[in-house]
Amino acid sequence: MIVFDLDGVIIDSRLANHQAFAAGLVAAGLESPDEATVVALIGLPAVDMLERLGCPPDRSQAIYDEVVKPFYLENLPLLAQP
């Protein structure tokens, strides 16, 4: 078996990550973060990223499940670069 780590290794998904997390924060009533701020947090668990970006801890999991993850999965093919 051969396993590849696509995200951040074979594809550049920074733009997809930025836009997905920005959509999540806007849905939570917060300002959209700049790309560099989001990119600096990549590698942390997604809910931790949301919290560090200002999302209230009691809403972070729901925002991830309802906004960030669906946005990312839907838009990754359009936003990722090899």
PDB file of C-alpha atoms in Angstrom:
ATOM      1  CA  MET A   1       0.000   0.000   0.000  1.00  0.00           C
ATOM      2  CA  ILE A   2       1.176   3.493  -0.832  1.00  0.00           C
ATOM      3  CA  VAL A   3      -0.230   6.427   1.109  1.00  0.00           C
ATOM      4  CA  PHE A   4       0.075  10.045   0.020  1.00  0.00           C
ATOM      5  CA  ASP A   5      -0.501  13.130   2.118  1.00  0.00           C
ATOM      6  CA  LEU A   6      -2.126  15.325  -0.512  1.00  0.00           C
ATOM      7  CA  ASP A   7      -3.051  18.383   1.509  1.00  0.00           C
ATOM      8  CA  GLY A   8      -0.051  20.679   1.617  1.00  0.00           C
ATOM      9  CA  VAL A   9       2.328  18.098   0.161  1.00  0.00           C
ATOM     10  CA  ILE A  10       1.132  17.206  -3.333  1.00  0.00           C
ATOM     11  CA  ILE A  11      -1.387  20.031  -3.598  1.00  0.00           C
ATOM     12  CA  ASP A  12      -1.279  23.613  -2.352  1.00  0.00           C
ATOM     13  CA  SER A  13      -4.538  24.042  -0.466  1.00  0.00           C
ATOM     14  CA  ARG A  14      -3.755  27.312   1.304  1.00  0.00           C
ATOM     15  CA  LEU A  15      -6.361  29.293  -0.641  1.00  0.00           C
ATOM     16  CA  ALA A  16      -9.031  26.649  -0.003  1.00  0.00           C
ATOM     17  CA  ASN A  17      -8.192  26.633   3.706  1.00  0.00           C
ATOM     18  CA  HIS A  18      -8.264  30.413   3.916  1.00  0.00           C
ATOM     19  CA  GLN A  19     -11.596  30.729   2.167  1.00  0.00           C
ATOM     20  CA  ALA A  20     -13.193  27.881   4.144  1.00  0.00           C
ATOM     21  CA  PHE A  21     -12.131  29.288   7.507  1.00  0.00           C
ATOM     22  CA  ALA A  22     -13.078  32.810   6.415  1.00  0.00           C
ATOM     23  CA  ALA A  23     -16.554  31.558   5.507  1.00  0.00           C
ATOM     24  CA  GLY A  24     -16.831  29.913   8.911  1.00  0.00           C
ATOM     25  CA  LEU A  25     -15.847  33.045  10.789  1.00  0.00           C
ATOM     26  CA  VAL A  26     -18.219  35.209   8.771  1.00  0.00           C
ATOM     27  CA  ALA A  27     -20.999  32.708   9.532  1.00  0.00           C
ATOM     28  CA  ALA A  28     -20.137  33.139  13.218  1.00  0.00           C
ATOM     29  CA  GLY A  29     -20.524  36.917  12.855  1.00  0.00           C
ATOM     30  CA  LEU A  30     -16.798  37.665  12.875  1.00  0.00           C
ATOM     31  CA  GLU A  31     -14.490  39.395  10.424  1.00  0.00           C
ATOM     32  CA  SER A  32     -12.756  37.416   7.711  1.00  0.00           C
ATOM     33  CA  PRO A  33      -9.093  36.764   8.607  1.00  0.00           C
ATOM     34  CA  ASP A  34      -6.281  37.437   6.181  1.00  0.00           C
ATOM     35  CA  GLU A  35      -4.729  34.488   4.389  1.00  0.00           C
ATOM     36  CA  ALA A  36      -1.396  34.652   6.237  1.00  0.00           C
ATOM     37  CA  THR A  37      -3.129  34.346   9.602  1.00  0.00           C
ATOM     38  CA  VAL A  38      -5.003  31.217   8.546  1.00  0.00           C
ATOM     39  CA  VAL A  39      -1.986  29.665   6.827  1.00  0.00           C
ATOM     40  CA  ALA A  40       0.100  30.126   9.984  1.00  0.00           C
ATOM     41  CA  LEU A  41      -2.387  27.902  11.858  1.00  0.00           C
ATOM     42  CA  ILE A  42      -2.552  25.064   9.328  1.00  0.00           C
ATOM     43  CA  GLY A  43      -1.550  21.838  11.021  1.00  0.00           C
ATOM     44  CA  LEU A  44      -3.597  22.443  14.159  1.00  0.00           C
ATOM     45  CA  PRO A  45      -6.930  20.677  14.568  1.00  0.00           C
ATOM     46  CA  ALA A  46      -9.603  22.636  12.689  1.00  0.00           C
ATOM     47  CA  VAL A  47     -11.641  23.475  15.786  1.00  0.00           C
ATOM     48  CA  ASP A  48      -8.503  24.825  17.466  1.00  0.00           C
ATOM     49  CA  MET A  49      -7.828  26.932  14.372  1.00  0.00           C
ATOM     50  CA  LEU A  50     -11.318  28.406  14.560  1.00  0.00           C
ATOM     51  CA  GLU A  51     -10.902  29.242  18.230  1.00  0.00           C
ATOM     52  CA  ARG A  52      -7.522  30.885  17.660  1.00  0.00           C
ATOM     53  CA  LEU A  53      -9.137  32.910  14.892  1.00  0.00           C
ATOM     54  CA  GLY A  54     -11.706  34.197  17.371  1.00  0.00           C
ATOM     55  CA  CYS A  55     -14.612  31.784  17.047  1.00  0.00           C
ATOM     56  CA  PRO A  56     -16.354  31.208  20.385  1.00  0.00           C
ATOM     57  CA  PRO A  57     -15.400  27.770  21.756  1.00  0.00           C
ATOM     58  CA  ASP A  58     -19.038  26.800  22.261  1.00  0.00           C
ATOM     59  CA  ARG A  59     -19.712  27.332  18.528  1.00  0.00           C
ATOM     60  CA  SER A  60     -16.443  26.131  16.987  1.00  0.00           C
ATOM     61  CA  GLN A  61     -17.407  22.504  16.370  1.00  0.00           C
ATOM     62  CA  ALA A  62     -20.764  23.447  14.825  1.00  0.00           C
ATOM     63  CA  ILE A  63     -19.180  26.121  12.612  1.00  0.00           C
ATOM     64  CA  TYR A  64     -16.609  23.584  11.459  1.00  0.00           C
ATOM     65  CA  ASP A  65     -19.208  20.883  10.765  1.00  0.00           C
ATOM     66  CA  GLU A  66     -21.780  23.164   9.128  1.00  0.00           C
ATOM     67  CA  VAL A  67     -19.632  25.685   7.257  1.00  0.00           C
ATOM     68  CA  VAL A  68     -15.879  25.123   7.120  1.00  0.00           C
ATOM     69  CA  LYS A  69     -15.736  21.431   6.207  1.00  0.00           C
ATOM     70  CA  PRO A  70     -18.529  21.533   3.586  1.00  0.00           C
ATOM     71  CA  PHE A  71     -17.053  24.688   2.007  1.00  0.00           C
ATOM     72  CA  TYR A  72     -13.581  23.149   1.903  1.00  0.00           C
ATOM     73  CA  LEU A  73     -14.709  19.856   0.391  1.00  0.00           C
ATOM     74  CA  GLU A  74     -16.922  21.531  -2.185  1.00  0.00           C
ATOM     75  CA  ASN A  75     -14.365  24.117  -3.297  1.00  0.00           C
ATOM     76  CA  LEU A  76     -11.061  22.259  -2.965  1.00  0.00           C
ATOM     77  CA  PRO A  77     -11.049  21.057  -6.582  1.00  0.00           C
ATOM     78  CA  LEU A  78     -11.419  24.656  -7.775  1.00  0.00           C
ATOM     79  CA  LEU A  79      -9.020  26.306  -5.348  1.00  0.00           C
ATOM     80  CA  ALA A  80      -6.164  23.822  -4.923  1.00  0.00           C
ATOM     81  CA  GLN A  81      -3.041  23.987  -7.043  1.00  0.00           C
ATOM     82  CA  PRO A  82      -0.599  21.153  -7.758  1.00  0.00           C
TER      83      PRO A  82
END
